[in-house]
């Protein structure tokens, strides 16, 4: 996994409300590893509780409240939060959105693959109790990850042209 990209994603989640709003519905904790996962979970929980992105100070406070997390992971997470605090936003937000979408797609496929392997090997705990019939759906869902929110018809766009078409007599 690309650590620089995950750092960049986490930085922009904290520092860019626009990026946070566009990407948080598509990101999942399982897409991140170890200390990055801890920080993402803190961000996600904060967003769910307060409907806004956290500051780095809030992340430090929430990190100190965590129980049952090995000290090594907590220390790594603190280092990452310090990097987030000292870094700047990515100037090219459309590039970052594209990279984040690709990251989500890759991670979704990877997770589907792991779950499929667990299903075929009979590891019911890791496979979340799924049967072999669930494998096609896993990959279908993984391959359909997209940030494109334009999924329908814009009724008001070109309303004048549509009105003219409806009122034109045809033979």
XYZ file of C-alpha atoms in Angstrom:
171
model
C 0.000 0.000 0.000
C 1.245 3.456 -0.859
C 1.958 5.193 2.476
C 2.412 8.591 0.838
C -1.024 8.378 -0.761
C -2.717 7.295 2.454
C -0.971 10.144 4.301
C -2.186 12.546 1.615
C -5.742 11.216 1.837
C -5.796 11.525 5.635
C -4.270 15.021 5.478
C -6.928 16.235 3.076
C -9.696 14.571 5.090
C -8.606 16.668 8.062
C -7.741 19.914 6.284
C -10.184 20.100 3.365
C -13.920 20.046 4.166
C -14.714 19.792 0.440
C -12.481 16.718 0.012
C -13.932 15.196 3.179
C -17.488 15.637 1.934
C -16.725 14.117 -1.479
C -14.763 11.090 -0.286
C -15.944 10.013 3.176
C -18.980 8.091 1.823
C -16.660 5.885 -0.248
C -13.776 5.304 2.149
C -13.816 2.363 4.557
C -11.593 1.554 7.519
C -10.684 -1.788 5.934
C -8.951 0.100 3.099
C -6.245 1.296 5.516
C -3.555 -0.571 7.416
C -2.480 -0.366 11.064
C -1.967 3.186 12.349
C -3.534 4.744 9.238
C -6.621 2.653 9.970
C -6.749 3.936 13.547
C -6.603 7.544 12.344
C -9.228 6.943 9.667
C -11.542 5.363 12.247
C -11.071 8.418 14.496
C -11.884 10.748 11.587
C -14.917 8.689 10.572
C -16.257 8.520 14.131
C -15.747 12.276 14.556
C -17.577 13.018 11.292
C -20.464 10.733 12.297
C -20.721 12.353 15.736
C -20.241 16.029 14.817
C -20.979 16.270 11.056
C -17.658 18.036 10.510
C -14.039 17.112 10.053
C -11.754 16.906 13.090
C -8.739 19.064 13.801
C -5.402 17.457 14.535
C -5.828 18.489 18.184
C -9.121 16.587 18.310
C -7.403 13.557 16.781
C -4.692 13.658 19.466
C -7.336 13.818 22.221
C -9.402 10.985 20.731
C -6.269 8.893 20.181
C -5.345 9.219 23.869
C -8.832 7.948 24.813
C -8.412 4.683 22.875
C -8.073 1.552 24.957
C -6.700 -1.829 23.993
C -4.496 -0.483 21.194
C -0.796 -1.449 21.337
C 1.426 1.476 22.323
C 3.526 1.058 19.175
C 0.457 1.706 16.965
C -0.541 4.695 19.104
C 2.973 6.157 18.736
C 2.915 5.588 14.960
C -0.529 7.231 14.774
C 0.752 10.245 16.733
C 3.639 10.581 14.270
C 1.203 10.488 11.340
C -1.053 13.100 12.977
C 2.012 15.337 13.477
C 2.813 14.923 9.768
C -0.791 15.836 8.941
C -0.529 18.921 11.141
C 2.697 20.038 9.431
C 1.690 19.262 5.851
C -0.200 21.355 3.359
C -3.231 20.574 1.258
C -2.846 19.038 -2.160
C -3.329 21.917 -4.572
C -4.681 19.794 -7.411
C -7.856 18.469 -5.814
C -9.133 16.789 -8.991
C -5.903 14.759 -9.237
C -6.249 13.774 -5.580
C -9.897 12.779 -6.077
C -8.857 10.577 -9.024
C -6.077 9.002 -6.963
C -8.419 8.447 -4.014
C -11.033 6.851 -6.263
C -8.398 4.515 -7.709
C -7.201 3.737 -4.170
C -10.763 2.848 -3.113
C -11.269 0.669 -6.188
C -7.988 -1.185 -5.632
C -8.706 -1.731 -1.947
C -12.289 -2.867 -2.615
C -11.039 -5.471 -5.105
C -8.319 -6.579 -2.678
C -10.849 -6.976 0.150
C -13.223 -8.903 -2.137
C -10.367 -11.187 -3.118
C -9.409 -11.845 0.509
C -13.004 -12.534 1.478
C -13.372 -14.891 -1.518
C -10.291 -16.824 -0.447
C -11.637 -17.116 3.092
C -14.987 -18.336 1.763
C -13.387 -21.032 -0.406
C -11.096 -22.137 2.441
C -14.026 -22.334 4.843
C -12.834 -19.601 7.216
C -16.346 -18.558 8.212
C -15.242 -15.928 10.739
C -13.095 -14.026 8.224
C -15.669 -14.607 5.464
C -18.415 -13.108 7.656
C -20.501 -16.281 7.307
C -20.880 -15.917 3.531
C -21.313 -18.800 1.128
C -19.643 -19.368 -2.245
C -22.687 -17.850 -3.943
C -21.733 -14.454 -2.489
C -18.416 -14.275 -4.371
C -19.795 -12.801 -7.639
C -21.646 -10.105 -5.666
C -18.449 -9.266 -3.752
C -16.587 -8.615 -6.988
C -19.526 -6.825 -8.580
C -19.664 -4.427 -5.629
C -15.890 -3.975 -5.638
C -15.778 -3.218 -9.357
C -18.613 -0.718 -9.085
C -16.794 1.643 -6.687
C -16.980 5.095 -8.275
C -17.018 8.679 -7.054
C -19.286 9.686 -9.949
C -22.392 11.185 -8.354
C -23.995 12.040 -11.706
C -26.172 8.953 -11.947
C -29.415 10.203 -13.309
C -31.340 12.693 -15.348
C -31.141 16.417 -14.642
C -34.734 17.467 -15.152
C -34.011 21.203 -15.327
C -31.066 21.045 -17.714
C -32.176 21.881 -21.275
C -35.779 22.329 -20.149
C -36.433 24.726 -23.037
C -35.267 22.220 -25.653
C -37.350 19.474 -24.051
C -40.424 21.761 -24.008
C -39.948 22.502 -27.718
C -39.584 18.792 -28.490
C -42.773 17.941 -26.615
C -44.728 20.624 -28.487
C -43.407 19.887 -31.961
C -45.897 18.105 -34.160
C -44.482 15.092 -35.870
C -45.918 12.911 -38.561
